[in-house]
PDB file of C-alpha atoms in Angstrom:
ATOM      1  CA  UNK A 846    -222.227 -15.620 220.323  1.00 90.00           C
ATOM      2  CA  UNK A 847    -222.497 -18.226 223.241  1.00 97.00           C
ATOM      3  CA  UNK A 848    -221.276 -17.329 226.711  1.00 98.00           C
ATOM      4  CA  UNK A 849    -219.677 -19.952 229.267  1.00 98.00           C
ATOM      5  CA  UNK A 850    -219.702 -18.778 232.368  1.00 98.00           C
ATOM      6  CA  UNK A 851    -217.621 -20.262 234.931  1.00 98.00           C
ATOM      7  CA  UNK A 852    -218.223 -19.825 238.826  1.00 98.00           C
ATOM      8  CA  UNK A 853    -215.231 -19.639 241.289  1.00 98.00           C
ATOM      9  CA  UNK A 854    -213.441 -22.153 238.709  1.00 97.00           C
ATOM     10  CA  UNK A 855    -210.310 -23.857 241.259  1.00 96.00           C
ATOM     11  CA  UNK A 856    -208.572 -25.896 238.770  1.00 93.00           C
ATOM     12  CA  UNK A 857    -206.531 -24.119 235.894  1.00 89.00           C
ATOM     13  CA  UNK A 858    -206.149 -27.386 233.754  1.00 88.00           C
ATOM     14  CA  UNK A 859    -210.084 -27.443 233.413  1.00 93.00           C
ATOM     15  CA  UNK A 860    -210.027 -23.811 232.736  1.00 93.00           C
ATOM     16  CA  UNK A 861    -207.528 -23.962 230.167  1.00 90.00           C
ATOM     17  CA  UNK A 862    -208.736 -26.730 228.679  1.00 92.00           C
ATOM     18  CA  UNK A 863    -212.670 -24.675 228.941  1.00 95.00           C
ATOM     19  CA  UNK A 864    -210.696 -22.005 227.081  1.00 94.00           C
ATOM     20  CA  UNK A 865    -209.450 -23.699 224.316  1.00 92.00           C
ATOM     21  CA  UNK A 866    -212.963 -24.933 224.084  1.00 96.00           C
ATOM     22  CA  UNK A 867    -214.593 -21.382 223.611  1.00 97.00           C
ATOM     23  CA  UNK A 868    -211.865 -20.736 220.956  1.00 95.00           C
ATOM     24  CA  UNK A 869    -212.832 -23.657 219.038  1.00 95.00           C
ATOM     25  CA  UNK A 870    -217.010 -23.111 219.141  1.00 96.00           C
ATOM     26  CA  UNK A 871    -216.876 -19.261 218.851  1.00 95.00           C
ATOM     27  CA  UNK A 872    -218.078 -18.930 222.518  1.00 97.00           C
ATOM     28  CA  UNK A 873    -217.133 -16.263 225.017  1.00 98.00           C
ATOM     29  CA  UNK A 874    -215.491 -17.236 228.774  1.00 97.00           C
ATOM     30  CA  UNK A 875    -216.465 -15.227 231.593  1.00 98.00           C
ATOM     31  CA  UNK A 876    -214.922 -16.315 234.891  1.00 97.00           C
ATOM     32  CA  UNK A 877    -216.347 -15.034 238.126  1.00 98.00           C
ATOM     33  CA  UNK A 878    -213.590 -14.266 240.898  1.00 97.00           C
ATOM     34  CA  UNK A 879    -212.477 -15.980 243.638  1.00 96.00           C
ATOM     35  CA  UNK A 880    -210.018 -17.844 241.182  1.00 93.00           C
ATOM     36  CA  UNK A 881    -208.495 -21.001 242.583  1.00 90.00           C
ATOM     37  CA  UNK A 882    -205.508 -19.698 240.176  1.00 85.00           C
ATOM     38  CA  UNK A 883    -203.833 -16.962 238.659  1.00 81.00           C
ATOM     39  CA  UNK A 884    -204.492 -16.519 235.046  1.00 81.00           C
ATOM     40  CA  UNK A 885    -201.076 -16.529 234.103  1.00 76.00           C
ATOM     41  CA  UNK A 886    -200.090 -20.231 235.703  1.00 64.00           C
ATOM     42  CA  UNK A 887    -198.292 -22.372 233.542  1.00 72.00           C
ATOM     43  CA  UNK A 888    -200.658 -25.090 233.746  1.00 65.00           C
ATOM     44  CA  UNK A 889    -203.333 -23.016 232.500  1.00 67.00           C
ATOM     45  CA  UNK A 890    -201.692 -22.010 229.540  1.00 66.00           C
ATOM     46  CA  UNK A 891    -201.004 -25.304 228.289  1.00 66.00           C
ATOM     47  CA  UNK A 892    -204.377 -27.108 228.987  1.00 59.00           C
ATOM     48  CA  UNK A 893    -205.135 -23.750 226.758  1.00 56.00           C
ATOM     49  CA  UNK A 894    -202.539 -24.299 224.309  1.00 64.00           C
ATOM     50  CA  UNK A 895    -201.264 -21.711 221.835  1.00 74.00           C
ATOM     51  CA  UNK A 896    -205.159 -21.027 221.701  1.00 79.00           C
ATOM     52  CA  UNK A 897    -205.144 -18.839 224.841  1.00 79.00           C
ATOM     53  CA  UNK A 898    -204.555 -15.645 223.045  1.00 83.00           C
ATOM     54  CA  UNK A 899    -207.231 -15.763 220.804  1.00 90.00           C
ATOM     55  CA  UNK A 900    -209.855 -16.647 223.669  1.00 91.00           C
ATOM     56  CA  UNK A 901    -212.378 -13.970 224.450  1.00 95.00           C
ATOM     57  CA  UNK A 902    -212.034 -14.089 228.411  1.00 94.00           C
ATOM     58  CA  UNK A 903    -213.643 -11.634 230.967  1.00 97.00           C
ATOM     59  CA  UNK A 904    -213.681 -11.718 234.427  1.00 96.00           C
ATOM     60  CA  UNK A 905    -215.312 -10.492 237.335  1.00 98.00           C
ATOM     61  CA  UNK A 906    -214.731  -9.557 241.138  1.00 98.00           C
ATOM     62  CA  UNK A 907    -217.670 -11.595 242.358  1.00 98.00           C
ATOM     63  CA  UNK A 908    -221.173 -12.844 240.644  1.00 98.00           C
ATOM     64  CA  UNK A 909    -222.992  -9.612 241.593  1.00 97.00           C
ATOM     65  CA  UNK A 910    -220.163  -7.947 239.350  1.00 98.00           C
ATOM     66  CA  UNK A 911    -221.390 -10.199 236.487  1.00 98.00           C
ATOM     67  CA  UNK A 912    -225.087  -9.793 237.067  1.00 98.00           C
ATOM     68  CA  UNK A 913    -224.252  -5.777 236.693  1.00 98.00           C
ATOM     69  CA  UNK A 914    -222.114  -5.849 233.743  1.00 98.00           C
ATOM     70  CA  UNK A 915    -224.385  -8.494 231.538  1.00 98.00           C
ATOM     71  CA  UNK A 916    -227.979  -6.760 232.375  1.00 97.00           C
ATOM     72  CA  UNK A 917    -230.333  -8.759 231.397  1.00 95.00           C
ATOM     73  CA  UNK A 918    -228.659 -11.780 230.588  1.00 96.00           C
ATOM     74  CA  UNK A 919    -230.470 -15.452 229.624  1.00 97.00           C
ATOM     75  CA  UNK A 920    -228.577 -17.218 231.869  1.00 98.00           C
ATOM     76  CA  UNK A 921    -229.172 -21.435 232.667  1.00 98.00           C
ATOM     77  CA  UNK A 922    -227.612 -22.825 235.282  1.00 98.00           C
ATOM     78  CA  UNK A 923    -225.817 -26.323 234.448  1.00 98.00           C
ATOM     79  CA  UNK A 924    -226.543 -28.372 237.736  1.00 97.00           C
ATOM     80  CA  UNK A 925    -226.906 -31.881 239.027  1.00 94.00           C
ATOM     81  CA  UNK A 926    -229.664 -30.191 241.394  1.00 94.00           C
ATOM     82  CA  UNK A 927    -231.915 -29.473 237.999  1.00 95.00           C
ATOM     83  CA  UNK A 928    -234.942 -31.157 237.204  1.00 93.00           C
ATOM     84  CA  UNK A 929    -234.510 -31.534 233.718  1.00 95.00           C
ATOM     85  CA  UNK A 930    -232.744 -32.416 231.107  1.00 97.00           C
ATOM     86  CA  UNK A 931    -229.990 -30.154 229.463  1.00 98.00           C
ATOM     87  CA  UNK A 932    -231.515 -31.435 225.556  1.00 98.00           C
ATOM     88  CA  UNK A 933    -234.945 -30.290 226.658  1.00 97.00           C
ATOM     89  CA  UNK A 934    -234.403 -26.195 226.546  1.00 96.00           C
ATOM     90  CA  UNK A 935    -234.095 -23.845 224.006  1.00 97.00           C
ATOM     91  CA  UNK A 936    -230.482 -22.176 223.846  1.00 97.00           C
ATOM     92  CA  UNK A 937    -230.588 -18.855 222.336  1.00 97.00           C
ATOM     93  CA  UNK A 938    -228.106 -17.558 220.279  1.00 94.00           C
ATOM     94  CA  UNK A 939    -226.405 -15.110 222.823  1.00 95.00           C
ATOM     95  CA  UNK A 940    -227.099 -16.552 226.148  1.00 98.00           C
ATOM     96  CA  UNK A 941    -225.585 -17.813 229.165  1.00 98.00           C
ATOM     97  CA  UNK A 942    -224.490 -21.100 230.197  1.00 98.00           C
ATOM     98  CA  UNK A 943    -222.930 -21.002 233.839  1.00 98.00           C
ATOM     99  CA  UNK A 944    -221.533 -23.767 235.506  1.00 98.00           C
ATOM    100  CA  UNK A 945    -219.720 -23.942 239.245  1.00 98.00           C
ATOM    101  CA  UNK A 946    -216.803 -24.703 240.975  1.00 96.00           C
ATOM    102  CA  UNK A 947    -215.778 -28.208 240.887  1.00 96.00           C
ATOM    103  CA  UNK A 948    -215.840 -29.364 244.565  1.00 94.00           C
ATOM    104  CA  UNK A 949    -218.931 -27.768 244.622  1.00 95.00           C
ATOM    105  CA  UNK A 950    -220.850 -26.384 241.576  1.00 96.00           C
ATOM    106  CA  UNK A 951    -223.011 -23.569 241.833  1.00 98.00           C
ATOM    107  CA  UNK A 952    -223.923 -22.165 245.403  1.00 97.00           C
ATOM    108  CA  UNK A 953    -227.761 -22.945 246.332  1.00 96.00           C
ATOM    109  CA  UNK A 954    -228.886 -19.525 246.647  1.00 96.00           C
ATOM    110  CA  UNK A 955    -227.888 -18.833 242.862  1.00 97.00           C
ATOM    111  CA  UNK A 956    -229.798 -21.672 241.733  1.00 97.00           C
ATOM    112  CA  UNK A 957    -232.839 -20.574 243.464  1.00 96.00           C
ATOM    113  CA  UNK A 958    -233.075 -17.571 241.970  1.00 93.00           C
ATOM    114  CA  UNK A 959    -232.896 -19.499 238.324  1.00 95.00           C
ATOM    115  CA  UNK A 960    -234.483 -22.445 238.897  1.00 95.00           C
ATOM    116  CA  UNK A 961    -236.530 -22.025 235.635  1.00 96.00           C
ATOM    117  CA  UNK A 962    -233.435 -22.272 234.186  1.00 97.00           C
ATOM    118  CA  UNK A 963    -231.686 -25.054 235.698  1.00 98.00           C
ATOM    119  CA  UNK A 964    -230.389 -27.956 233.105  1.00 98.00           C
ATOM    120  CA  UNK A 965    -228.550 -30.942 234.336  1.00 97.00           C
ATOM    121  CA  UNK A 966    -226.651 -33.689 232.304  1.00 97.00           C
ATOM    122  CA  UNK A 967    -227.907 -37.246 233.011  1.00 96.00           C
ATOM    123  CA  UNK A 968    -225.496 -39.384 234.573  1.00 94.00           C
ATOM    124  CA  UNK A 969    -225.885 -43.560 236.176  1.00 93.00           C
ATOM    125  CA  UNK A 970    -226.923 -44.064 239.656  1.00 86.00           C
ATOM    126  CA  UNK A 971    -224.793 -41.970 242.537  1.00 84.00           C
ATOM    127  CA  UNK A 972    -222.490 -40.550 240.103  1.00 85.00           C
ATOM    128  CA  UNK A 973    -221.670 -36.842 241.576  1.00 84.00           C
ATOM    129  CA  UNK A 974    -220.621 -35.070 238.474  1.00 88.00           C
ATOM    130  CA  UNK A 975    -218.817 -35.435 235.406  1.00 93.00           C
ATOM    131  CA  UNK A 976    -214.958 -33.367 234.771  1.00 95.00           C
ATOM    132  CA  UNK A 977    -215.919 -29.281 234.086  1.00 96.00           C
ATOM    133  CA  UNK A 978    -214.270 -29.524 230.786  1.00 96.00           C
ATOM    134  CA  UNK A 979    -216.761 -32.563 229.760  1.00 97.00           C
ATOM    135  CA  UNK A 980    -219.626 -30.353 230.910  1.00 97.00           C
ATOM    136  CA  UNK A 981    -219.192 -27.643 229.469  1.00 98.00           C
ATOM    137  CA  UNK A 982    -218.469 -29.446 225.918  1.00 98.00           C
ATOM    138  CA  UNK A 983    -221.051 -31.286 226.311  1.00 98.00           C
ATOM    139  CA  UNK A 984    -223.927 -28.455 226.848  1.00 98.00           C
ATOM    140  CA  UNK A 985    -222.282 -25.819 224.728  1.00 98.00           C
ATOM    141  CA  UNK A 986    -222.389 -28.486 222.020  1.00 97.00           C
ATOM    142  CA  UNK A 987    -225.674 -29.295 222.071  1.00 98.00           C
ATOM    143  CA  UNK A 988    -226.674 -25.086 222.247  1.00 97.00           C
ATOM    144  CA  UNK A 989    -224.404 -24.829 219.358  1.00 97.00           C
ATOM    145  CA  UNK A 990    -226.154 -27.981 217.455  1.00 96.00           C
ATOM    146  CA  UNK A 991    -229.315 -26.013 218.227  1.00 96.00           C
ATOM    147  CA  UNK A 992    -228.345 -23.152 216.580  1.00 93.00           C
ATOM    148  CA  UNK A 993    -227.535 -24.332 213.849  1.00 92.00           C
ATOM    149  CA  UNK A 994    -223.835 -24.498 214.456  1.00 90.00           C
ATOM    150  CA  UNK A 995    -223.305 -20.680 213.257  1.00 84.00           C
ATOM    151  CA  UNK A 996    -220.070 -19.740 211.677  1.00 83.00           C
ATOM    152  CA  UNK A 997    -218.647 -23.028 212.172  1.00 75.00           C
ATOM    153  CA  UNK A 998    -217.064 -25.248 210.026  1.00 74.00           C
ATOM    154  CA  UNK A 999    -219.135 -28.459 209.364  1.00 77.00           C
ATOM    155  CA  UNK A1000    -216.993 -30.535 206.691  1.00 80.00           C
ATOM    156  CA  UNK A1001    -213.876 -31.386 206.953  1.00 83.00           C
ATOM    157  CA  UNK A1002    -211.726 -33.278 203.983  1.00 78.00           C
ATOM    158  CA  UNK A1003    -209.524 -35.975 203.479  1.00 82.00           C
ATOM    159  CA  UNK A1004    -206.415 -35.879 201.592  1.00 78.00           C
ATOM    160  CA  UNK A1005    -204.979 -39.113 199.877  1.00 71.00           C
ATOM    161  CA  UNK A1006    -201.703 -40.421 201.433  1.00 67.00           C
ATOM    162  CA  UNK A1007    -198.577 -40.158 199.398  1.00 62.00           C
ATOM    163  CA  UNK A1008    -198.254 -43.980 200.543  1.00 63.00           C
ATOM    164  CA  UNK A1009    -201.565 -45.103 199.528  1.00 62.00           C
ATOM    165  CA  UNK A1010    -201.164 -44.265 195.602  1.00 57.00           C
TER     166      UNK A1010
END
């Protein structure tokens, strides 16, 4: 199972809408404290949807906290600071995929520490960034395309309109 891993996360509509996310791809949320929210806000719950309950959300007092309680961890590091590509690694199955705050992203001395690890999504000329909820679909789609899309559903069908006979 994936992991998303969100870092000091400060808007509940991206978090919700994260959330409902991880539902749909079979992914994990962890969300490192401080919170710019409080996990029951309204707003959060319907950017979430009625998929909220079913979300498989931990959180954590600060990022040492999540470094102790996921030993050993493959984490990357989704960054406009990285020097490659997020297409050009190899996601396995259970890692991590952490991504910052949005007025800032991930704090300098974290991405030190991983720079091995560091992806980034391409973007046109002085763009900053892309929305968190974009991000994140966008690079836990492409780990779950790598993997083969486990224990998802791949066809969908069509049923004939009543109208259309």
């Amino acid at each position: 199972m994936l992991n998303i891993v969100l870092h000091e996360p400060e808007i509940p509509a991206n978090t919700g809408n994260i959330g409902r996310t991880c539902v749909a791809a079979g992914a994990r949320l962890h969300l490192i404290e401080p919170l710019g929210f409080r996990l029951d806000e309204k707003s959060l719950k319907r950017a979430g949807m009625d998929y909220w309950k079913d979300l498989d959300v931990t959180t954590y007092i600060d990022y040492r906290d999540f470094l102790e309680k996921n030993p050993g961890a493959k984490i990357y590091m989704a960054t406009t600071k990285a020097p490659r590509v997020y297409t050009d690694v190899r996601y396995e199955p259970d890692c991590y995929i952490m991504f910052g705050k949005e007025s800032a992203g991930i704090p300098e001395e974290i991405l030190v520490e991983h720079q091995d690890t560091c992806v980034r999504i391409p973007m046109m000329g002085q763009i900053r960034s892309l929305n968190l909820g974009n991000s994140v679909a966008i690079v836990l789609y492409e780990a779950l395309r790598q993997n083969g899309f486990a224990e998802l559903n791949r066809e969908g069908h069509l049923h004939r309109l009543s109208w259309e006979k």
